[in-house]
Short mmCIF file of C-alpha atoms in Angstrom, two decimals:
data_model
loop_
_atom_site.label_atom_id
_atom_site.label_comp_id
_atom_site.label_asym_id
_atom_site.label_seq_id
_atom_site.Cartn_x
_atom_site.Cartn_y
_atom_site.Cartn_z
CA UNK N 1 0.00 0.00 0.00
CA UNK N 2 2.78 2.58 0.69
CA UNK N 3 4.57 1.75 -2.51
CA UNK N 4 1.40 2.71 -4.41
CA UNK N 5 0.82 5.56 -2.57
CA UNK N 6 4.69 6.89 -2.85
CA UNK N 7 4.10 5.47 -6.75
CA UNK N 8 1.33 7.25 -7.97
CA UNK N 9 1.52 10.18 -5.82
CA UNK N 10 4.81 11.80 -6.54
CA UNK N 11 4.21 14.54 -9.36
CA UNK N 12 1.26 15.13 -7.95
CA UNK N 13 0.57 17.94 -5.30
CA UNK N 14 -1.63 16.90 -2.18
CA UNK N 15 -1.47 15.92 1.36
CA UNK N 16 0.26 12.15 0.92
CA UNK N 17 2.64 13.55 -1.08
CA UNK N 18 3.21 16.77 1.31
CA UNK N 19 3.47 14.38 4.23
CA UNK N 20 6.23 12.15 2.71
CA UNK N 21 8.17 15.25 2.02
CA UNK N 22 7.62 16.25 5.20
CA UNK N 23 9.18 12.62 6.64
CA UNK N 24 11.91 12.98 4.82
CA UNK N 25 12.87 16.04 6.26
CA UNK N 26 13.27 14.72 9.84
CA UNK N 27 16.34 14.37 11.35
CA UNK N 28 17.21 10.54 10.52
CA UNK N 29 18.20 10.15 14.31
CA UNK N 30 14.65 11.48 15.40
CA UNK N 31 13.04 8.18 12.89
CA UNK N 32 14.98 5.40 14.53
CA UNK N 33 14.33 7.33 18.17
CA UNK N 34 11.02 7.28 17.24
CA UNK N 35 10.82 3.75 15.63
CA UNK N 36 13.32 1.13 17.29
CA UNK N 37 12.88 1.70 20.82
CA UNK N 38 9.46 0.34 21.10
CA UNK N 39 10.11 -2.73 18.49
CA UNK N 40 13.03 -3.58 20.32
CA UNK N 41 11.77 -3.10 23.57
CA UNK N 42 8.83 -5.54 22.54
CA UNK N 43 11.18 -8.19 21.44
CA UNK N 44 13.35 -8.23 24.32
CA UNK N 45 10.00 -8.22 27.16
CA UNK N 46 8.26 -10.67 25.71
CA UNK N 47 11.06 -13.55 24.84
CA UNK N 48 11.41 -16.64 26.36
CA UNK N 49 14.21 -15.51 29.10
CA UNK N 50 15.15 -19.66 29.63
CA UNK N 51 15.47 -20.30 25.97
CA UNK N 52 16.81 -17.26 25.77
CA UNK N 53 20.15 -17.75 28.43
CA UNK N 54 20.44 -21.53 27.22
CA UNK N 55 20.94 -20.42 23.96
CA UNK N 56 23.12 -17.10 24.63
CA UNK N 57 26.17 -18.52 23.10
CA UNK N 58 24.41 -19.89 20.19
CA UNK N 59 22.62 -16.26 19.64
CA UNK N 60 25.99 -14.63 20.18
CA UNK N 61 27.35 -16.34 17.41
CA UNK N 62 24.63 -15.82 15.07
CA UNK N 63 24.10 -12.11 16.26
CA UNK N 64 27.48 -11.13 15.72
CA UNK N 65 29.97 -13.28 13.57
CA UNK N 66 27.19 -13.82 11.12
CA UNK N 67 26.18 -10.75 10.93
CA UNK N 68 29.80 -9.37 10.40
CA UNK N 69 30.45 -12.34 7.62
CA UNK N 70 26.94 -11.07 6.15
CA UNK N 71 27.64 -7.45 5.86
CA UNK N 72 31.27 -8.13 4.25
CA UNK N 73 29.75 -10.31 1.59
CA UNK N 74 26.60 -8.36 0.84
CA UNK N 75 29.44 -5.43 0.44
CA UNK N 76 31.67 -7.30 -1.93
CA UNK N 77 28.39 -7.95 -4.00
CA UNK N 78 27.66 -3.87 -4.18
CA UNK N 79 31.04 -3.24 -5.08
CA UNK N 80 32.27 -5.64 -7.53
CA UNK N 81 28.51 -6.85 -8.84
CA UNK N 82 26.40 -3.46 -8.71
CA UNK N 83 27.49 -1.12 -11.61
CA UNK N 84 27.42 1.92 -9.30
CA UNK N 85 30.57 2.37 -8.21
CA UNK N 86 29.91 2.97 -4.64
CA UNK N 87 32.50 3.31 -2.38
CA UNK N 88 33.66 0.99 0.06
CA UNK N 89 32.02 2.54 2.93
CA UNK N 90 28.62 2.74 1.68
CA UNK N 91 28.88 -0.22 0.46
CA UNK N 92 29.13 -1.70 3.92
CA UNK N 93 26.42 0.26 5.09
CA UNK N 94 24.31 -1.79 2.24
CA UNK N 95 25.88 -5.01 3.81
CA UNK N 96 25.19 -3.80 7.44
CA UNK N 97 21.44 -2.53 6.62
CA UNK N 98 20.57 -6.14 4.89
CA UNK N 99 22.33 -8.51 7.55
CA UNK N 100 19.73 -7.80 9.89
CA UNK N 101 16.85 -10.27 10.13
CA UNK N 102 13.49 -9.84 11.26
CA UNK N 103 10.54 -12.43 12.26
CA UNK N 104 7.53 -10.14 11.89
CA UNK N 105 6.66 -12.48 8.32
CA UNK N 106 7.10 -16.08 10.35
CA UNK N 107 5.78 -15.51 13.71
CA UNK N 108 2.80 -16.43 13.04
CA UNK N 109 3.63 -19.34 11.51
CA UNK N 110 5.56 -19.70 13.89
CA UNK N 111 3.16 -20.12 16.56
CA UNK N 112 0.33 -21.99 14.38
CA UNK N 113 2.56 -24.76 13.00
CA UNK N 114 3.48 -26.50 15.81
CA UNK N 115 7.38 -25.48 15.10
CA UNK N 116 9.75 -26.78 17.78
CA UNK N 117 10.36 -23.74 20.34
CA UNK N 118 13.95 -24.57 19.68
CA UNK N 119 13.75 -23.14 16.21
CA UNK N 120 11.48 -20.22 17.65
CA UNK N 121 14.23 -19.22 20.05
CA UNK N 122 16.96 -19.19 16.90
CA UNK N 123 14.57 -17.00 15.17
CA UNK N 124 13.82 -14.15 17.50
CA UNK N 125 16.66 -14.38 19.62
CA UNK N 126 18.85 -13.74 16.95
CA UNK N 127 16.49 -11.30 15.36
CA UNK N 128 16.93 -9.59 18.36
CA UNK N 129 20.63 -9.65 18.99
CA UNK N 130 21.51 -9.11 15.78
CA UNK N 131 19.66 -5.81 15.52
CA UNK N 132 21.90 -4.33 18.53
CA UNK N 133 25.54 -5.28 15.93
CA UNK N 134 24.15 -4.30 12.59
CA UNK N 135 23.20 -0.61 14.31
CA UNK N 136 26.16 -0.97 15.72
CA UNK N 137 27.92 -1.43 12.08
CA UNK N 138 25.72 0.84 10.68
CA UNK N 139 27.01 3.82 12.45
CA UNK N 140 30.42 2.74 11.76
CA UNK N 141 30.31 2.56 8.60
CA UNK N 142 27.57 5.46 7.45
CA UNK N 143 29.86 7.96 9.52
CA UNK N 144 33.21 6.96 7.50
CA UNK N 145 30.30 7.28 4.07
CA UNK N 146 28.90 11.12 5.75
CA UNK N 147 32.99 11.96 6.21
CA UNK N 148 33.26 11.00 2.45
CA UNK N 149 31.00 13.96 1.92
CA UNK N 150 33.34 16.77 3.84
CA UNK N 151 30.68 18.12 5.78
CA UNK N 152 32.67 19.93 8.68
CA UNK N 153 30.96 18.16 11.70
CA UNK N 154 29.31 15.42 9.75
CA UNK N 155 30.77 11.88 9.82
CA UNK N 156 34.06 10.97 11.08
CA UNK N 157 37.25 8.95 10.24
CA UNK N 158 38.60 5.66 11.62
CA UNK N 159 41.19 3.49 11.48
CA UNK N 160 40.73 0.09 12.04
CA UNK N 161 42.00 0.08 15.76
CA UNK N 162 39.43 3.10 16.44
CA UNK N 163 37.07 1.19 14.57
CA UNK N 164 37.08 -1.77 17.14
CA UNK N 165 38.01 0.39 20.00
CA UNK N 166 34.48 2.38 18.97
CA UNK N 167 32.90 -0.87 18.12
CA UNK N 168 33.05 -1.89 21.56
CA UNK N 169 32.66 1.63 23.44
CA UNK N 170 29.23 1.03 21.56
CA UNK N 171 28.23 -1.80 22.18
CA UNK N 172 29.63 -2.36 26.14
CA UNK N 173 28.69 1.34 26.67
CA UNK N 174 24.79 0.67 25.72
CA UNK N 175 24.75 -2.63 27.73
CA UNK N 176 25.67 -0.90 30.77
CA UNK N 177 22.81 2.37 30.34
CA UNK N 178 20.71 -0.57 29.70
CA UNK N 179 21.67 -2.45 33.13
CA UNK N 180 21.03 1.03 34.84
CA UNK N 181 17.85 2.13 33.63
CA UNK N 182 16.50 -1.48 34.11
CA UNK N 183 17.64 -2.12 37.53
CA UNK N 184 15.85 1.31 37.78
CA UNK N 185 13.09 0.35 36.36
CA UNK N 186 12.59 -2.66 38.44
CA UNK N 187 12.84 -0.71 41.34
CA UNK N 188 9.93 1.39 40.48
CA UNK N 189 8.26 -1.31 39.47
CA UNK N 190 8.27 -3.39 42.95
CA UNK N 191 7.78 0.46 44.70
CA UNK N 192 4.30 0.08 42.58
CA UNK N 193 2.89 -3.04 44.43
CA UNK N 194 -0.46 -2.06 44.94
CA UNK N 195 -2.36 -4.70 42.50
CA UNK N 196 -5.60 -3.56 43.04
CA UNK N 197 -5.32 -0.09 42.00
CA UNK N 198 -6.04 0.66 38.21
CA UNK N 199 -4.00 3.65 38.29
CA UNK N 200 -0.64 1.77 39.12
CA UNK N 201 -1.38 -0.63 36.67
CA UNK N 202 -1.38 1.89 34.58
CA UNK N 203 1.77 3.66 35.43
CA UNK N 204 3.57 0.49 35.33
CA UNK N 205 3.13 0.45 31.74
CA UNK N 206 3.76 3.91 30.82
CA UNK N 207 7.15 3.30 33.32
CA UNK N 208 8.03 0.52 30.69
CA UNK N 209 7.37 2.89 27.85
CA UNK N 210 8.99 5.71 29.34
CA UNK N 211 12.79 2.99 30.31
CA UNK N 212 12.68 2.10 26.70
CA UNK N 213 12.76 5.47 25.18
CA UNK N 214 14.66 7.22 27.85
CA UNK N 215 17.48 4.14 27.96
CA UNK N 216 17.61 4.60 24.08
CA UNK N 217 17.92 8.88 24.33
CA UNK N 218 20.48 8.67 26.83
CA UNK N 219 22.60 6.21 25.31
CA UNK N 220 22.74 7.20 21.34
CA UNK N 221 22.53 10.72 21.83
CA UNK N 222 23.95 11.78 25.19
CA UNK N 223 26.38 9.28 25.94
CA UNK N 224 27.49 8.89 22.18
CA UNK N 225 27.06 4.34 23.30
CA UNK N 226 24.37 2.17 21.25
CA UNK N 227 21.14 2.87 22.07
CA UNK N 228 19.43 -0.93 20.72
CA UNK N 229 22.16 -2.09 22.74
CA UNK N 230 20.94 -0.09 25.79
CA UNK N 231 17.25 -1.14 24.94
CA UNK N 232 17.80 -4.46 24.98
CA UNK N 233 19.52 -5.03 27.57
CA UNK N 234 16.63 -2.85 29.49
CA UNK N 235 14.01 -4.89 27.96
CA UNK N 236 15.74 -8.23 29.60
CA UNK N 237 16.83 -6.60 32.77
CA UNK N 238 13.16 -5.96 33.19
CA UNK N 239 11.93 -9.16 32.22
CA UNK N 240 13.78 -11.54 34.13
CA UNK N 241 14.22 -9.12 37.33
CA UNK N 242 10.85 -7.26 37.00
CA UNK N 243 7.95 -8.97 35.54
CA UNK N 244 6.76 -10.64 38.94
CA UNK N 245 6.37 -6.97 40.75
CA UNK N 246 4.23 -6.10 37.64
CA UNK N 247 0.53 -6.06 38.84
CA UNK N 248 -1.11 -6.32 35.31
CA UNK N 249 0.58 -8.78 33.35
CA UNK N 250 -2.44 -9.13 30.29
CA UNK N 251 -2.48 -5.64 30.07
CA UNK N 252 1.53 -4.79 29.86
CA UNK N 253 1.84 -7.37 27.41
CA UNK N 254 -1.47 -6.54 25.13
CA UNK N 255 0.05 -2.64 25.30
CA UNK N 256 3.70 -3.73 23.83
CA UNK N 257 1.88 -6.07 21.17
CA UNK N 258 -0.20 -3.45 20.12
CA UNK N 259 2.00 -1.21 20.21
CA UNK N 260 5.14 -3.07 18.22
CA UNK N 261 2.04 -3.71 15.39
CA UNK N 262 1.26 0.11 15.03
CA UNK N 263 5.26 0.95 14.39
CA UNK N 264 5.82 -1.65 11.94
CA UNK N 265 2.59 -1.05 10.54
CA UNK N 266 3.84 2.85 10.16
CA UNK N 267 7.16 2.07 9.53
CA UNK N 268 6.56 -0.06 6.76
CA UNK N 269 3.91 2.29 4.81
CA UNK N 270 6.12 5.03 5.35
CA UNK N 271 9.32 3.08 3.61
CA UNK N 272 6.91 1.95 0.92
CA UNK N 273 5.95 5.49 0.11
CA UNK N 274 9.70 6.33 0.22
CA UNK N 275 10.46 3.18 -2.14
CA UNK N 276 7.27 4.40 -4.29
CA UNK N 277 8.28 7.69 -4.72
CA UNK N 278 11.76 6.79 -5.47
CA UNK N 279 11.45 3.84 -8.19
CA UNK N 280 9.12 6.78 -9.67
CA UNK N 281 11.87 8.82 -10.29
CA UNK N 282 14.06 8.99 -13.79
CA UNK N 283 17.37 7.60 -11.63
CA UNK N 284 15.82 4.06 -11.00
CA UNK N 285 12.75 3.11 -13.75
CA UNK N 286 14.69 4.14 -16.74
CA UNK N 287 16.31 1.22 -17.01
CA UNK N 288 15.18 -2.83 -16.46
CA UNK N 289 18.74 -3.24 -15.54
CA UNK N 290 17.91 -1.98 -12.37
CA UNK N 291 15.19 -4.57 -11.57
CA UNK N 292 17.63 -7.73 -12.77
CA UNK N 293 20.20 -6.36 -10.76
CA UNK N 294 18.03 -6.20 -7.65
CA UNK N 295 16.48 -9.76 -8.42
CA UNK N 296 20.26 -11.05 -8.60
CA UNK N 297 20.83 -9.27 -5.45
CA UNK N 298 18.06 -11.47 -3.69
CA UNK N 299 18.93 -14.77 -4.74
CA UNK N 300 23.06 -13.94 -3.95
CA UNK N 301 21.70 -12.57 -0.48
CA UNK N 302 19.77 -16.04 0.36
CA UNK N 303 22.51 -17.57 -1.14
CA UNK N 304 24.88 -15.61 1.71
CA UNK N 305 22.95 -16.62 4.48
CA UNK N 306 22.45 -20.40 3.61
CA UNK N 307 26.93 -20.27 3.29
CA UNK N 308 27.03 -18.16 6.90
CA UNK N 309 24.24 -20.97 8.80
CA UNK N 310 25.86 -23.91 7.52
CA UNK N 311 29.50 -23.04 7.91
CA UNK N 312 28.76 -22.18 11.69
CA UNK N 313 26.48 -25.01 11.87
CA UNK N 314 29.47 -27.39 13.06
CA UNK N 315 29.68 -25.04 16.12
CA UNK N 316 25.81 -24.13 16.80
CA UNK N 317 24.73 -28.09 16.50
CA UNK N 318 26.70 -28.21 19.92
CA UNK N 319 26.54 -26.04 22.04
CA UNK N 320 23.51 -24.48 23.48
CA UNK N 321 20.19 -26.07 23.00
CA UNK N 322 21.61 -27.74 19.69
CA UNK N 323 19.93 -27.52 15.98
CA UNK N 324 19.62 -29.93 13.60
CA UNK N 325 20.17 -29.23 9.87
CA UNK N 326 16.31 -29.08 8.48
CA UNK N 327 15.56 -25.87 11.35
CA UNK N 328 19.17 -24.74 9.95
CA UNK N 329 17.26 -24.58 6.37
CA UNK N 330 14.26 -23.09 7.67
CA UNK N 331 16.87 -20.50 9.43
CA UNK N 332 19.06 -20.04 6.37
CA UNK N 333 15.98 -19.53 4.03
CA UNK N 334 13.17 -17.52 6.60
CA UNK N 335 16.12 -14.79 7.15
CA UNK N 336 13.34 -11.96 6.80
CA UNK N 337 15.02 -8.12 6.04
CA UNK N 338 12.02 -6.06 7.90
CA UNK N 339 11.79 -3.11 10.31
CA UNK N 340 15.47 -2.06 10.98
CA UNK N 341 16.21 -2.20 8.23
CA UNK N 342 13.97 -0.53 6.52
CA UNK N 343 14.40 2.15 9.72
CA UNK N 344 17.86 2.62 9.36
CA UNK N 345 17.41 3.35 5.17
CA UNK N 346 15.22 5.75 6.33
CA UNK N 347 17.66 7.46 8.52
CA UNK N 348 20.58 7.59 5.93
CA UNK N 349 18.11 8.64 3.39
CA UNK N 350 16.95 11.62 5.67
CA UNK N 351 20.50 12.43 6.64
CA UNK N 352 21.72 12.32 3.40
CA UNK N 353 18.89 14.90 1.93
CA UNK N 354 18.94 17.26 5.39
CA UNK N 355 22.64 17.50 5.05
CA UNK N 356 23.89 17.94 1.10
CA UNK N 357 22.50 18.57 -1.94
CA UNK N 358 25.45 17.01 -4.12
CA UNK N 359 23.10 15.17 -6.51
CA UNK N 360 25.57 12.64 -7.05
CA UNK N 361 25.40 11.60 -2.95
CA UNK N 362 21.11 12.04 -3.15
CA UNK N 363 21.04 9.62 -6.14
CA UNK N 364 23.27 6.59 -4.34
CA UNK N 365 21.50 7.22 -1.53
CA UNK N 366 18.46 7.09 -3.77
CA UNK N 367 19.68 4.06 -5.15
CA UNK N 368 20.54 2.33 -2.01
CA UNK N 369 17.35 2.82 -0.31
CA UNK N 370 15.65 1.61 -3.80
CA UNK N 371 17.43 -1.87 -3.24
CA UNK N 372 16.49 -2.13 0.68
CA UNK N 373 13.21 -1.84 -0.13
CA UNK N 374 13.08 -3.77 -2.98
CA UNK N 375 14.81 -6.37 -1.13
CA UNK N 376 12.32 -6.71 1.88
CA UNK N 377 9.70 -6.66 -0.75
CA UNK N 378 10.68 -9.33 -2.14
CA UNK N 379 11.96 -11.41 0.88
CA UNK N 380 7.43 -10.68 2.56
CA UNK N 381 6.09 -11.91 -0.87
CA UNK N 382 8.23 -14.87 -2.29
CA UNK N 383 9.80 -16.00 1.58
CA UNK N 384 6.91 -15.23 3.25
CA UNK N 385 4.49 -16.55 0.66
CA UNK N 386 6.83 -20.16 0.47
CA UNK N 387 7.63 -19.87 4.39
CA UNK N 388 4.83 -22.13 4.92
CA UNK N 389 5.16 -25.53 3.57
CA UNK N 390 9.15 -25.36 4.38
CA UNK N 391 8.11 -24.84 8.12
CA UNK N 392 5.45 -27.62 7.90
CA UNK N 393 8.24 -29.82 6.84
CA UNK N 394 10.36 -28.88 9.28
CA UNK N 395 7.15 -29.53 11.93
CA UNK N 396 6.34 -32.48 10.92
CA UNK N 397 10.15 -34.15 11.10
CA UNK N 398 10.14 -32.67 14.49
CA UNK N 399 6.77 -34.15 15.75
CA UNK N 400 7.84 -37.40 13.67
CA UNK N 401 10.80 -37.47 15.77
CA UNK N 402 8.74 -36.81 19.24
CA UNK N 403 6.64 -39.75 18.09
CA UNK N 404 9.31 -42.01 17.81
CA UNK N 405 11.16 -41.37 20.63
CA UNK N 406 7.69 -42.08 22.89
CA UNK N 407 6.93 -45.27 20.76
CA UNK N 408 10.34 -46.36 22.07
CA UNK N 409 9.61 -45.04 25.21
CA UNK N 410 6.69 -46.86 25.76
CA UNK N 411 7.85 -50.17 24.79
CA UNK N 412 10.88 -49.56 26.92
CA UNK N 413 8.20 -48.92 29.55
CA UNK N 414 6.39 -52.38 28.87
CA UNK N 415 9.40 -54.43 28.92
CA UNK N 416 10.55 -53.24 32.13
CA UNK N 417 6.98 -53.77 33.54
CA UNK N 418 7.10 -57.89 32.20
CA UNK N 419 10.70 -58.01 33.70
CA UNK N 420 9.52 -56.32 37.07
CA UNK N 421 6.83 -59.04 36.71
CA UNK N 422 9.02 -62.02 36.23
CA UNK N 423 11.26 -61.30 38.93
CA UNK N 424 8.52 -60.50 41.14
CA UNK N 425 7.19 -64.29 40.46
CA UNK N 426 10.83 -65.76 40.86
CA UNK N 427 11.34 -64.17 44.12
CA UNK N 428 8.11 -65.65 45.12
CA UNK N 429 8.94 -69.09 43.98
CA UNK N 430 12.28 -68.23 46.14
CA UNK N 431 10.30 -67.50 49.60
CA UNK N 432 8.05 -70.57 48.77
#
């Protein structure tokens, strides 16, 4: 629906296409403060904390490895595939923006299938880890793409050593605003014990709201850290330490869900007007080279993250709560590109226009954000669409499995009861 609207609307003068000017002239760090905090903070509050810490090490690997591996690959395909001779930093922005995976399109499948909660847990936990590194890259690697433009103030330079060094400083700094403001959190939480009271019930929730945002704000733009890094680890704090002191569970959790569907919902009707408006334009629909090239992107993309999966899988088959190699397809082949990535596009794309208007830097930007959206297009309708009947076969090996194993279990069970009742008949033969 956004596509159309950004589609047919842009030579045309009225409110839609007023208000998607108007969107992209927000600050890009005002779109993600408005957008990620409340997906993430969803994701994190309502996981599966004992899945979750069983399977840390297994996440860890797929959250950051992977998504490293990912966003060098998907880089080398922009700059020795794509004819557009980016440079190397924004072309691992590209990489960083499309290594991020989201499970908006499979959850409910998901949950209707009968898929192991194994395989859940490898979904969204690494959906959710993964988003903290690729913001993490992505603000690497956009600010050494904003320096290319020499912008006094806007961007800045590393070298590889400042590049880890700020790497970390990111990531470890956001972890630890996170552990603050959810400790905090909790404590408000348990000093708001009366359960009977509407208006505390209340205030819980809008306390949640207000941790998320605030742990976000003060890590990515006072404190310079990550700020999904800071959420999440906010969102967990409060869920394993806080969710028994919180008087109103249903309506917490019905708040977040509603919530998390009204900013994707926005989020991804705003990037379709944005992709809309821009595959509108001269610098993408004069040419169908454009479209192969962005159809070839796809297929090298799932082609990627089937390589990444099963070269790790030697490692994540062990440790943690295990896999097996048919989730490891479903894994390799449901690796959705959704909301952060499509929020982050947004943000270069706003920063971009707000701060230059070199033509040359608009159009690869242009360009750039044509191919993320393309690309999560693509992965809803043809992954999403063929999701289903991979993930029943995936079910059904698992529940053929469980029904093995209790066939054997239940013979094993009947043999030990005719032993049990042979030697019971021997030792009374014995005593006679």
């Amino acid at each position: 629906m956004g596509a159309a609207i950004g589609y047919f609307t842009n030579n045309n003068e009225n409110a839609v296409a007023y208000s998607t000017s108007i969107w992209l002239g927000i600050n890009g760090q005002v779109i993600l403060l408005v957008f990620l905090p409340g997906l993430i903070f969803h994701d994190s509050f309502t996981i599966n904390v004992h899945l979750f810490f069983q399977a840390f090490w297994q996440l860890i690997i797929f959250a950051f490895p992977m998504v490293l591996g990912g966003a060098s690959l998907t880089a080398l395909v922009a700059g020795y595939i794509l004819p557009y001779d980016w440079s190397p930093s924004l072309c691992m922005t590209f990489g960083a923006i499309l290594s991020g995976t989201d499970p908006i399109a499979v959850a409910g499948l998901l949950n209707t299938s009968g898929a192991p909660n194994r395989l859940k847990m490898h979904i969204s936990g690494e959906s959710l880890l993964n988003d903290g590194s690729v913001v993490v890259l992505f603000n690497i690697f956009s600010s050494l793409f904003f320096y290319e433009l020499g912008i006094p103030g806007f961007g800045e330079q590393f070298t590889l050593s400042e590049g880890f060094r700020y790497f970390f400083r990111l990531s470890l700094g956001g972890c630890a605003i996170g552990l603050a403001f959810g400790l905090a959190t909790v404590f408000m939480l348990k000093m708001l014990n009366r359960r009977l009271s509407e208006e505390e019930n209340v205030v819980q929730v809008v306390l949640t709201v207000s941790s998320a945002y605030l742990a976000y704000f003060t890590s990515e733009i006072l404190c310079q850290c990550s700020g999904i890094m800071a959420t999440i680890t906010c969102g967990i704090t409060v869920k394993v330490l806080g969710e028994t002191f919180i008087n109103d569970h249903a309506l917490t959790l019905h708040f977040w869900q509603v919530t998390a569907e009204l900013l994707n919902t926005l989020l991804f009707v705003l990037g379709g007007c944005l992709w809309g408006n821009i595959i509108s334009k001269d610098t993408f629909s004069t040419s169908s080279q454009d479209w192969g090239y962005l159809a070839l992107v796809f297929v090298i993309l799932i082609v990627i993250r089937f390589i990444l999966v099963f070269c790790l899988y030697p490692v994540s088959s062990k440790i943690g709560i295990g896999t097996n190699w048919k989730e490891s397809v479903f894994m390799s082949y449901g690796g959705f590109r959704g909301s952060v990535g499509i929020a982050l596009a947004l943000s270069l794309e706003a920063q971009i226009y707000n701060n230059t208007e070199d033509e040359s830097y608009r159009n690869r930007s242009d360009k750039l954000f044509s191919f993320v959206g393309g690309i999560s297009v693509l992965t809803l309708l043809i992954n999403g669409m063929t999701s289903g009947p991979l993930l029943s076969a995936v079910s059904s090996f698992f529940i053929e499995n469980v029904h093995t194993l209790h066939y054997f279990f239940l013979q094993y069970l009947s043999r030990f009861h005719s032993l049990s009742l042979v030697l019971l008949q021997l030792k009374k033969r014995a005593d006679e």
